[in-house]
XYZ file of C-alpha atoms in Angstrom:
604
model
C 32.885 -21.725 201.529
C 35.842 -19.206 202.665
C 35.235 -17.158 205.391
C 35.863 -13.627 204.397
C 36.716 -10.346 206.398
C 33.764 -8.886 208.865
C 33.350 -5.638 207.631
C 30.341 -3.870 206.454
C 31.841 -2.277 203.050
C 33.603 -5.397 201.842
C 30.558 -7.868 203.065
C 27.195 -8.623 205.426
C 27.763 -11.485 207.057
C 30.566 -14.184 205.897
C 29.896 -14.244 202.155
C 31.678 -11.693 199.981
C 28.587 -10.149 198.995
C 26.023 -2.593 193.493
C 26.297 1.048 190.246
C 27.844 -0.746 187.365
C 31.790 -1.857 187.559
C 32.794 -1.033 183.990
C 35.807 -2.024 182.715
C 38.492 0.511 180.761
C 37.531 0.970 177.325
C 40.994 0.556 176.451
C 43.469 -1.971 177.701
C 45.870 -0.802 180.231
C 49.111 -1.016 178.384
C 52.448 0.278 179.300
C 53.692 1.934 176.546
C 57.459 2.485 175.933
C 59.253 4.836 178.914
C 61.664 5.196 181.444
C 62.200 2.226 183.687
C 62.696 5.075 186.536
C 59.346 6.538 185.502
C 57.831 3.149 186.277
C 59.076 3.126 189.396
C 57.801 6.113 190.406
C 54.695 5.137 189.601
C 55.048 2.513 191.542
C 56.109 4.080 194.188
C 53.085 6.821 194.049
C 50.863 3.543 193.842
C 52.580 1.744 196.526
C 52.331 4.778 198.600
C 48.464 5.502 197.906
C 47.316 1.390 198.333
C 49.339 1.395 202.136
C 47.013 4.594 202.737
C 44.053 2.945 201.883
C 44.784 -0.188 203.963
C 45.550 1.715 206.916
C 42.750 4.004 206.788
C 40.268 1.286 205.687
C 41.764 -1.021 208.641
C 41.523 1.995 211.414
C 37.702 2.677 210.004
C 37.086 -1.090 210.302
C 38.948 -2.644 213.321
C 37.062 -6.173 213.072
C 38.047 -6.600 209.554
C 41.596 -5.446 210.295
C 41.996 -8.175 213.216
C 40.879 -10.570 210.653
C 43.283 -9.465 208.163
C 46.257 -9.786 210.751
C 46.650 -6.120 211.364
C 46.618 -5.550 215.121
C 46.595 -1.848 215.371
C 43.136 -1.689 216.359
C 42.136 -4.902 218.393
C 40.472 -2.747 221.134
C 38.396 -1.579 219.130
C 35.022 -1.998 217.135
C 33.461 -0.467 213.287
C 31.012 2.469 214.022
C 27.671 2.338 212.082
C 26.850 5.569 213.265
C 25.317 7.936 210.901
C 28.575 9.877 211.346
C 31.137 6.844 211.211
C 29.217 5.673 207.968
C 30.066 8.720 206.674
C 33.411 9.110 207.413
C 34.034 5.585 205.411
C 32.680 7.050 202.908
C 34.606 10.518 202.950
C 37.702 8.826 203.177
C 36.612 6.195 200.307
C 35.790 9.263 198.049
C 39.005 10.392 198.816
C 41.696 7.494 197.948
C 39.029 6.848 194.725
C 39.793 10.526 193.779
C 43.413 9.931 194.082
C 43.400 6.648 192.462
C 41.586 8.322 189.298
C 44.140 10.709 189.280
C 47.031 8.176 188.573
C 48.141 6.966 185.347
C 48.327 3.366 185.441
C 49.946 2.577 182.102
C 52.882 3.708 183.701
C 52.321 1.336 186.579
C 54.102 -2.511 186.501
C 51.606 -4.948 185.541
C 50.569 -6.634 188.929
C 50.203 -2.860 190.332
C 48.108 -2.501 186.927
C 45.837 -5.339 188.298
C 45.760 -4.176 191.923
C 44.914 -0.864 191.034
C 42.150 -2.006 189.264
C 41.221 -4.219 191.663
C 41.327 -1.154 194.196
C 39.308 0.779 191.801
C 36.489 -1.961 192.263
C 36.741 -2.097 195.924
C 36.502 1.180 196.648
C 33.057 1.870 194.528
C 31.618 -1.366 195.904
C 32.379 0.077 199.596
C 30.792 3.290 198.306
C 27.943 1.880 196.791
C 27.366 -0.662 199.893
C 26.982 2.770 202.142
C 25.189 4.814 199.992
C 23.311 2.596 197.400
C 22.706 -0.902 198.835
C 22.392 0.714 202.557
C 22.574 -2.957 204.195
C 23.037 -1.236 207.627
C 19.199 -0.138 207.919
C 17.792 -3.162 206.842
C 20.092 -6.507 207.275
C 20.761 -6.979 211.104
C 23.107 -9.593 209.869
C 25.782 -6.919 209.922
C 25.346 -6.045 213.382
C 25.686 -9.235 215.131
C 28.411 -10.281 212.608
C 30.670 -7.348 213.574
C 29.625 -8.196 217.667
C 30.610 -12.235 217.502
C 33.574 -11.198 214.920
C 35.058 -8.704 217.298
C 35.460 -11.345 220.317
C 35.961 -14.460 217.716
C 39.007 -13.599 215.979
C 40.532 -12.353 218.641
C 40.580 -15.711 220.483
C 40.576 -18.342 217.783
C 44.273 -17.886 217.582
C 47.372 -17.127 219.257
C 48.433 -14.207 217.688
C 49.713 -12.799 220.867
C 50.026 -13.306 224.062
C 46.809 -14.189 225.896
C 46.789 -11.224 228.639
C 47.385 -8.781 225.414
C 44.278 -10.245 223.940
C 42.157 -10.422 226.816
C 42.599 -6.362 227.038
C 41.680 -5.818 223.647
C 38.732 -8.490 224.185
C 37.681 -6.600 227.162
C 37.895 -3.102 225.600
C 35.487 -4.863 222.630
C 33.372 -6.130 224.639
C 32.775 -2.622 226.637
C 31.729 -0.837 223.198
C 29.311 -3.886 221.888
C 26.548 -2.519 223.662
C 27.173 0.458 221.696
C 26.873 -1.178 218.666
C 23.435 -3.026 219.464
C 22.102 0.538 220.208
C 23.258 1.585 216.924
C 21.553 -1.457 214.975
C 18.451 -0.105 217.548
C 18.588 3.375 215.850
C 19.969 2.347 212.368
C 17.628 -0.486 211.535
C 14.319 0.411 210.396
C 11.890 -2.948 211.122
C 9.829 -2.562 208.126
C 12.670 -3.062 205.519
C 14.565 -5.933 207.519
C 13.485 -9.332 205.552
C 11.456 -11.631 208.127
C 14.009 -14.378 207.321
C 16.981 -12.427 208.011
C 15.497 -11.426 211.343
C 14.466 -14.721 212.616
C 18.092 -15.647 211.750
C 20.012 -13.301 213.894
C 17.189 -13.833 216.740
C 18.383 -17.213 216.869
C 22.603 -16.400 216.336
C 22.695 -13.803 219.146
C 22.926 -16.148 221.476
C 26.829 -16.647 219.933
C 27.670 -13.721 221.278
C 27.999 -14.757 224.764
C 28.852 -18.251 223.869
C 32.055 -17.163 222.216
C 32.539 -14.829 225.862
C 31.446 -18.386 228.136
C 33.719 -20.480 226.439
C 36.440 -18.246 224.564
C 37.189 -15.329 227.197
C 36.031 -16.424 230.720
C 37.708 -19.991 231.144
C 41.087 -17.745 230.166
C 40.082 -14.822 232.367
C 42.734 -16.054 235.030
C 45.560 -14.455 232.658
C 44.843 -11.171 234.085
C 45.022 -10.046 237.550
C 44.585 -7.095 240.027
C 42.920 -3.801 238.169
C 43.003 -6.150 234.143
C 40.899 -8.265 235.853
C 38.340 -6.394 237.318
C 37.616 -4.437 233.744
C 37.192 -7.757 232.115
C 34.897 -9.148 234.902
C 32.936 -5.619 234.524
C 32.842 -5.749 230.732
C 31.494 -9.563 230.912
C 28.639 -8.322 233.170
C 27.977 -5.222 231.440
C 27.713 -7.082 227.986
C 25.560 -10.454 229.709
C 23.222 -7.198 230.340
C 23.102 -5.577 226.765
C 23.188 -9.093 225.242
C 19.580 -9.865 227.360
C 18.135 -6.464 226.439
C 18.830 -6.717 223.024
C 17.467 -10.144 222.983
C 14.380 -8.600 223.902
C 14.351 -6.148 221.211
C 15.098 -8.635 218.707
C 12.045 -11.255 219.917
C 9.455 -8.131 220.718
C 10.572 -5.757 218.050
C 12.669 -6.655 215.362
C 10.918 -10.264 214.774
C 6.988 -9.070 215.102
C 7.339 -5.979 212.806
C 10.086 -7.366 210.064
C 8.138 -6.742 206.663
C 10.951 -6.101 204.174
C 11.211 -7.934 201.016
C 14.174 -10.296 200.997
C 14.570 -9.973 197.346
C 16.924 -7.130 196.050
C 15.472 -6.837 192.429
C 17.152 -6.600 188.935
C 18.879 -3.297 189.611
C 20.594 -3.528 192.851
C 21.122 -7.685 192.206
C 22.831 -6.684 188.702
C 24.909 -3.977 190.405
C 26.046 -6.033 193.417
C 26.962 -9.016 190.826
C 29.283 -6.820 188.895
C 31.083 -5.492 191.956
C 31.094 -8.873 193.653
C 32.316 -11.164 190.136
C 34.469 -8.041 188.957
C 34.246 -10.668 185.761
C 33.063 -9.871 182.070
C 30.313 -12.843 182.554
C 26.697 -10.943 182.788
C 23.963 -12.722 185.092
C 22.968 -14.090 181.514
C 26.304 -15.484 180.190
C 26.027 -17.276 183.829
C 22.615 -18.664 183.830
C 23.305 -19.732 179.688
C 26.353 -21.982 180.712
C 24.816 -23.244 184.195
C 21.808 -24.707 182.911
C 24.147 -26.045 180.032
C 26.701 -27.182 182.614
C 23.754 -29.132 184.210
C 22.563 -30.787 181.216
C 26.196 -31.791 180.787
C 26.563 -33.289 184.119
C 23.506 -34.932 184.151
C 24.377 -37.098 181.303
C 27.471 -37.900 182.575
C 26.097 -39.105 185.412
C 23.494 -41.402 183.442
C 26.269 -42.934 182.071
C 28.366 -43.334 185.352
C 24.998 -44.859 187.061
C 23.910 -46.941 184.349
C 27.408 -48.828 185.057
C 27.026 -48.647 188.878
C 23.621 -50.457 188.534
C 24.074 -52.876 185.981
C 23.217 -56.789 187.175
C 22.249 -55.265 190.394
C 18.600 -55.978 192.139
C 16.279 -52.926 192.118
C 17.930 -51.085 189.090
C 15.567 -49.515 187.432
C 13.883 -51.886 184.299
C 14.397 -49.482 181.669
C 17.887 -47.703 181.405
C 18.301 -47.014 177.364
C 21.509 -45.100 175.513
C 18.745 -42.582 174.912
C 16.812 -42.066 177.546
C 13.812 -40.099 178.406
C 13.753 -37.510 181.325
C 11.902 -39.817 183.576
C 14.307 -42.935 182.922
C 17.490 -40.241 183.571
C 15.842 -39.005 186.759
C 14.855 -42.664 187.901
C 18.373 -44.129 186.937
C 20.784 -41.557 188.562
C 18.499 -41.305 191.695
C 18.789 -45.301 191.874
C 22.812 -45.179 191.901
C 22.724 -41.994 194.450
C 20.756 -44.026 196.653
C 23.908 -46.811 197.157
C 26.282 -43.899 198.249
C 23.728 -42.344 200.480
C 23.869 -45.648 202.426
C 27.024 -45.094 203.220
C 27.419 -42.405 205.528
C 28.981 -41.495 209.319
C 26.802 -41.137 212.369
C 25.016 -37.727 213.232
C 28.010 -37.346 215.648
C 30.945 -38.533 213.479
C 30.730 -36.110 211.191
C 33.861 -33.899 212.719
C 35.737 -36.811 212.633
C 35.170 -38.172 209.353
C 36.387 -34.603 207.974
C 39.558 -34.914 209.963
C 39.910 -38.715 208.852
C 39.253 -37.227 205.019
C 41.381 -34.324 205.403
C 44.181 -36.570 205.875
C 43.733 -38.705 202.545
C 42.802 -36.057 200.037
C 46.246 -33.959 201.591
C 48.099 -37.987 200.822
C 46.711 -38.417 197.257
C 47.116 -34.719 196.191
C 50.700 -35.222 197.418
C 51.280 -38.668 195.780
C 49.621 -37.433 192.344
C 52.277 -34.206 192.243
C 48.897 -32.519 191.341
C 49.826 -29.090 192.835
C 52.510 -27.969 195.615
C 51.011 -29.018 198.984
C 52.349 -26.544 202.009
C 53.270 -28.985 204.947
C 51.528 -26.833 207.712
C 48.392 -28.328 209.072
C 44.466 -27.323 209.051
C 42.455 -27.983 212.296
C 39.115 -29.263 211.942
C 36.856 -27.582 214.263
C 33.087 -27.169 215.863
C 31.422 -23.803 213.900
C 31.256 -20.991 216.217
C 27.338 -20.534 216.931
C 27.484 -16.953 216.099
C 28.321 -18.242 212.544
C 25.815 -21.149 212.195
C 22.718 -21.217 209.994
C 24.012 -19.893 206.411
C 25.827 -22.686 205.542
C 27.819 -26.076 206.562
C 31.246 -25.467 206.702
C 33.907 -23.400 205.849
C 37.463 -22.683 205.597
C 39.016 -19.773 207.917
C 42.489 -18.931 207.261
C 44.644 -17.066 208.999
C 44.723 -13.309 207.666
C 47.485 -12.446 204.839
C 49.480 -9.961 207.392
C 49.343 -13.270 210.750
C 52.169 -15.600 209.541
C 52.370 -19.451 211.104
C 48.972 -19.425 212.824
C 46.535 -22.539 211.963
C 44.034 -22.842 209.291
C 40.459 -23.659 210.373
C 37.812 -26.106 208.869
C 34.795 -25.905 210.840
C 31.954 -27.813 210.351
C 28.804 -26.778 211.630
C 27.217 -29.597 214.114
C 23.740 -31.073 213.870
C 21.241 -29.066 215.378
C 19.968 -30.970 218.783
C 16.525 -29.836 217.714
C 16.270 -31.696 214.580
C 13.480 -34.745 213.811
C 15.219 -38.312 213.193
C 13.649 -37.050 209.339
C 16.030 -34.289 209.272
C 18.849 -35.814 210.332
C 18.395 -38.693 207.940
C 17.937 -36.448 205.199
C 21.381 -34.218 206.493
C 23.348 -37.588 206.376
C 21.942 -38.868 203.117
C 23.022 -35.135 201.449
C 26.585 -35.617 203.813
C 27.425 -38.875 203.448
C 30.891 -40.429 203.740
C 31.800 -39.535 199.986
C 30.057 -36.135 200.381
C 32.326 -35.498 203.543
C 35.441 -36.357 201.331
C 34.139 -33.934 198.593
C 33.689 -31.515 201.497
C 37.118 -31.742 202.665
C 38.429 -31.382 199.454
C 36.711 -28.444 198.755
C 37.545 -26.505 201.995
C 40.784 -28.316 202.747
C 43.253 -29.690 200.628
C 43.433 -29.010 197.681
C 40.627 -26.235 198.077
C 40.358 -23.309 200.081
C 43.022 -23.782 202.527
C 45.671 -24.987 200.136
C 44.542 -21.581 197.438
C 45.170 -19.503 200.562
C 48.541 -20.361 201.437
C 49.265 -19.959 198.345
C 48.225 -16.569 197.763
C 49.080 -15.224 201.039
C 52.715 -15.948 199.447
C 51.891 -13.542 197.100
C 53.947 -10.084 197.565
C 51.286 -7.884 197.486
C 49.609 -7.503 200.712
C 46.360 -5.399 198.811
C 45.562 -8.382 196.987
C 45.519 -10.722 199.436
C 43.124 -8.233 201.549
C 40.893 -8.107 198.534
C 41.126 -11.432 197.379
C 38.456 -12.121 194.871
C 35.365 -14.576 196.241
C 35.293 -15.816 192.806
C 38.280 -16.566 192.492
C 38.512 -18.646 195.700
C 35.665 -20.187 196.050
C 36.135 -21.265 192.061
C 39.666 -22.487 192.483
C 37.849 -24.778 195.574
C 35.764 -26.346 193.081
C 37.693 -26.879 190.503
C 39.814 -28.893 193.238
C 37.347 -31.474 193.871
C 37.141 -31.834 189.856
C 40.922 -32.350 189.443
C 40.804 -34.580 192.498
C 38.129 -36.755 190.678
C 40.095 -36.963 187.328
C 43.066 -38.128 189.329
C 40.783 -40.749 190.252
C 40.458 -39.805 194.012
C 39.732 -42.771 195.827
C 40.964 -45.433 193.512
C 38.434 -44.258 190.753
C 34.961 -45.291 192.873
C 32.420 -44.525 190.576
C 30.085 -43.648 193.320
C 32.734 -40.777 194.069
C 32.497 -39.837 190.712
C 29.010 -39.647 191.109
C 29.209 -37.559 194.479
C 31.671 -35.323 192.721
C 28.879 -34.483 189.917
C 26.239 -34.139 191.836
C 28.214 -31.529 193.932
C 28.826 -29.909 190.611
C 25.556 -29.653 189.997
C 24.795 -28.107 193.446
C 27.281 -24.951 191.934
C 25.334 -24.503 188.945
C 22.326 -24.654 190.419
C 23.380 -22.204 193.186
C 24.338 -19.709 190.182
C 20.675 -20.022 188.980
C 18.984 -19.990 192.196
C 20.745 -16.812 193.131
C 19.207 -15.128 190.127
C 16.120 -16.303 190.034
C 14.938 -15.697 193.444
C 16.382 -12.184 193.760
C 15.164 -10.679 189.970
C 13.216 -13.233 188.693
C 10.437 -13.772 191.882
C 11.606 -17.433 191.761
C 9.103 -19.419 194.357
C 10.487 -21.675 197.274
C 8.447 -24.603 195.269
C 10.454 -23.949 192.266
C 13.431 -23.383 194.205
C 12.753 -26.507 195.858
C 12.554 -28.554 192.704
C 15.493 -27.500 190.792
C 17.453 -28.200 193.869
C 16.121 -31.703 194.539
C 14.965 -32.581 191.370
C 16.950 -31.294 188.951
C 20.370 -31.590 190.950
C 19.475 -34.275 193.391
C 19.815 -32.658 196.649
C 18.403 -33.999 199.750
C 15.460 -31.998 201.225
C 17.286 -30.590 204.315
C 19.825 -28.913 201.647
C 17.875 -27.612 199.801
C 15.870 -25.763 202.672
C 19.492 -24.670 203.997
C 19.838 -23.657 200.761
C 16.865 -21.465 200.327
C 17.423 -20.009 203.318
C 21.280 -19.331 202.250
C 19.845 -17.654 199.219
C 17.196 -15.516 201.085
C 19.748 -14.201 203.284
C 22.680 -13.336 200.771
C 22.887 -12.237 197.250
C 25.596 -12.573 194.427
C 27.943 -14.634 196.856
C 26.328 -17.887 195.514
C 26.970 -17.420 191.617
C 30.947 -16.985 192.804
C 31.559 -20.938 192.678
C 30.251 -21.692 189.148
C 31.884 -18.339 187.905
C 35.123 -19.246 189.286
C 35.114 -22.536 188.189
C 34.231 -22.029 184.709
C 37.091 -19.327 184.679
C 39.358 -21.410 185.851
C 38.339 -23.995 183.545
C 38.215 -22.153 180.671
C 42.222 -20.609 181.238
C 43.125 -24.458 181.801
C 41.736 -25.627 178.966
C 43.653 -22.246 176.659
C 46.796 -22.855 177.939
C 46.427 -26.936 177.222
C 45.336 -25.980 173.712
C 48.379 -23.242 173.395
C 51.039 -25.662 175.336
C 50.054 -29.015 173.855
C 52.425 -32.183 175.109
C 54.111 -29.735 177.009
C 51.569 -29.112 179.305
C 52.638 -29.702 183.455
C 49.352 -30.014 185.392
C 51.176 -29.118 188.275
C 53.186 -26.295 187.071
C 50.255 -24.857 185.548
C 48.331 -24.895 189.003
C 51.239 -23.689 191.076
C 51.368 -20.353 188.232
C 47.919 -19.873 189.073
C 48.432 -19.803 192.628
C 51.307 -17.662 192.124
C 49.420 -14.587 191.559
C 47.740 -14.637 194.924
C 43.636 -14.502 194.491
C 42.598 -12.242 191.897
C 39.836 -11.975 189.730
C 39.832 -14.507 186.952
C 40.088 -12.037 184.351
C 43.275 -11.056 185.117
C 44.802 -14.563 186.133
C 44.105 -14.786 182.397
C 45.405 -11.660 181.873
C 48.462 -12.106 183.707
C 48.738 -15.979 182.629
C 48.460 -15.054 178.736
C 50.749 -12.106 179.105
C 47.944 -10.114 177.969
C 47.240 -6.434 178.219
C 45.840 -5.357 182.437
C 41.869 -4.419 181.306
């Protein structure tokens, strides 16, 4: 998973999660003209996009730290009624003028990001005025609070008294901002799960000021000092208060429905995807892509087990569901026995890290940058939606580290659970991890595209996109024959696979289609063999967010579909590697136009 920009228009929460996107009618060609009249196009375009990024980044300072634009570190996003709607006077605004422009006179990336502008701007519209997350999700809330402190500590950016003052002046308008999630938020719409959840984050808040700002509190002195001392006391206050609210008020009287229904879902998945697949096209080919997989991994376990004691009796070319079920679960059941200690887990995905970054090196599979990725504990204000994730530095910080944090083991859990966490993240499944979010996933993709000239497109990158090209990683790692073809990898790599799909369908199915937490439950540990705590992290996951879980499978099968064009068109003159560094090339944008740009197609 890649951690994306804190802001309320471009997400709630971490995942990159709506009126209909519609594509042109026509594709956006440029037609025959003066070169100079391209360039003033350009120009105009150029001009407008820098306008939108600084106004966008002043009217959401925690996104804009996270991006790497430091104008506005002392300050926070206002969810007032009145600072909602100056996002969205200012959105109207640049959409206006964006309308206004005629891109077939544009160059073809500025085609692309203009489109790609187009789309954001309607989503962050749409977010405000349609989906209207800020009355009911108190996600957003205490995601802009522990974002506002976290990024500007996690890395050294500048100097540490500089970002102690713009900590401190945060941390004097938080309270502010839990008074406006007290007058924003009505109880009654906010989903009981998504309440319980940020009852139990909140705490993150002060962690990140205990164990981020305090112990460096000594770089200031004399009057510096005092304000930061007064804005940690003032804050302990609001934090305790607030608390209060949440466990008397917000938790007791949260009714809402956590399901978004067909309209809204359909609507967010458009804006979200910006991809011609429909939320049919994508459950077709998942539960395809599943059946797919599944037989492939027959086959792979049928080998595993052969000759060996307990293999199932009955394991036939043909077989029936049950013998399938029985024969893959058998094989799954030698790689869950190998797996790290509840508190090895860290270091396993440091020890992993290191030999996928070797072998993706050794195999020339794609350009491998030679700056490092730190492995690190999850912040607490980020813990609970999912296991880890990759947080790179934003496209406008240059040299600053690359973080892979791993969520820890909660202390509360049974000896059950944590059996059951292990068995799902054993040692392969930490490798596949660290593939995914590491090298050559998310962290590679990233420094990739933040090599990409365009500074819009690496702001909007496309979750898609991303979190596809991180899956399709641990695909062309296991074709390579990552770890000297063990077909118990190959296994783990499949049933990974199958987690994707089945995210795409869960997504769905629980948001328009009523889909029970029994069902739920059984196409995840049934159908694609997860392990029970996984699965209940995953229904939670999916109760929580909406069209950010369809992104992997989407991706994946777009970047697997423009792989598998340009073998057909290139034929023993296909590179693997040059074909993956093109890709890369073009920073992180949609699918669509990767192909687009890939093919030399017309921008649509």
């Amino acid at each position: 998973m890649r951690l994306r920009p804190l802001s309320l228009a471009l997400a709630t929460l971490i995942a990159t999660s709506a009126c209909q996107q519609k594509a042109p009618t026509a594709p956006v060609e440029a037609p025959a003209a003066a070169q100079v009249s391209t360039a003033q196009a350009d120009a105009k375009f150029a001009d407008l996009s820098k306008r939108w990024l600084d106004g966008s980044m002043e009217l959401q300072p925690v996104a804009a730290t996270q991006t790497g634009n430091h104008a506005f570190d002392d300050r926070i996003d206002d969810l007032s009624a009145a600072g909602r709607q100056k996002l969205v006077d200012f959105s109207t605004k640049m959409l206006a003028e964006l309308d206004a422009l005629d891109l077939t006179r544009l160059s073809r990336d500025n085609q692309v990001d203009a489109l790609i502008l187009r789309n954001q701007i309607r989503y962050d519209i749409w977010t405000l005025q349609t989906l209207q997350s800020w009355a009911w999700d108190p996600q957003v809330y205490n995601s802009l609070a522990g974002g506002a402190l976290y990024t500007l500590m996690a890395r050294d950016f500048a100097p540490m008294p500089q970002r102690l003052k713009a900590a401190t002046a945060r941390m004097e308008k938080i309270p502010a901002l839990f008074q406006q999630m007290r007058e924003n938020i009505d109880p009654a719409r906010v989903p009981a799960i998504h309440a319980e959840t940020v009852k139990k984050q909140h705490a993150g808040i002060m962690s990140i000021v205990d164990s981020m700002i305090v112990p460096e509190a000594k770089a200031l002195s004399g009057a510096d000092r005092t304000k930061l001392d007064a804005a940690v006391t003032t804050l302990r206050t609001a934090a305790a208060e607030h608390q209060k609210w949440l466990d008397e008020t917000l938790v007791p009287n949260a009714k809402g429905d956590f399901r978004i229904g067909q309209q809204l879902y359909d609507e967010k998945l458009a804006f979200a995807l910006n991809s011609p697949m429909t939320r049919q096209d994508i459950r077709q080919r998942a539960e395809a892509a599943i059946t797919e997989t599944r037989k492939e991994m027959y086959d792979i376990s049928r080998k595993v087990l052969a000759g060996k004691p307990g293999a199932p009796a009955s394991m036939p070319d043909a077989p029936s569901d049950e013998e399938q079920q029985k024969t893959i679960e058998a094989a799954l059941e030698l790689a869950y026995a190998d797996r790290p200690a509840r508190d090895k887990v860290v270091e396993l995905a440091k020890a992993s890290t290191a030999e996928a970054t070797k072998f993706a090196r050794e195999k020339d599979l794609v350009t491998v940058p030679d700056t490092p990725v730190q492995i690190i504990l999850m912040p607490e204000f980020q813990r609970g939606v999912s296991v880890a994730y990759c947080d790179s530095p934003g496209p406008l910080d240059k040299g600053l580290d690359t973080f892979y944090a791993v969520s820890p083991i909660p202390d509360d859990w049974t000896p059950a659970q944590v059996d059951s966490f292990l068995r799902e993240y054993n040692t392969r499944s930490i490798h596949e991890l660290s593939i995914h979010e590491a090298m050559p996933g998310h962290y590679l993709q990233i420094a990739h595209a933040n090599k990409h000239p365009s500074v819009l497109r690496a702001v909007l990158g496309s979750g898609s996109f991303i979190e596809g090209w991180a899956m399709y990683a641990e695909k062309v790692m296991a074709d390579a024959g990552y770890m000297d073809n063990d077909p118990l990898m190959q296994l783990i790599q499949r049933k990974w696979a199958l987690r994707a799909f089945a995210n795409a369908i869960l997504d769905q199915a629980i948001h328009v289609d009523g889909m029970s937490e029994a069902d739920a439950m059984k196409l995840m540990t049934v159908t694609t063999f997860q392990q029970e705590r996984e699965a209940a992290g995953k229904w939670t996951r999916a109760r929580l967010t909406s069209a950010q879980l369809p992104t992997y499978f989407v991706g994946y099968a777009e970047h697997l579909d423009l792989r598998r064009e340009m073998e057909k068109r290139d034929g023993a003159k296909f590179n693997l590697k040059a074909f993956h560094d093109k890709v890369l090339s073009f920073g992180s944008p949609p699918g669509r136009f990767a192909r687009q740009l890939m093919l030399d197609e017309p921008i649509k």
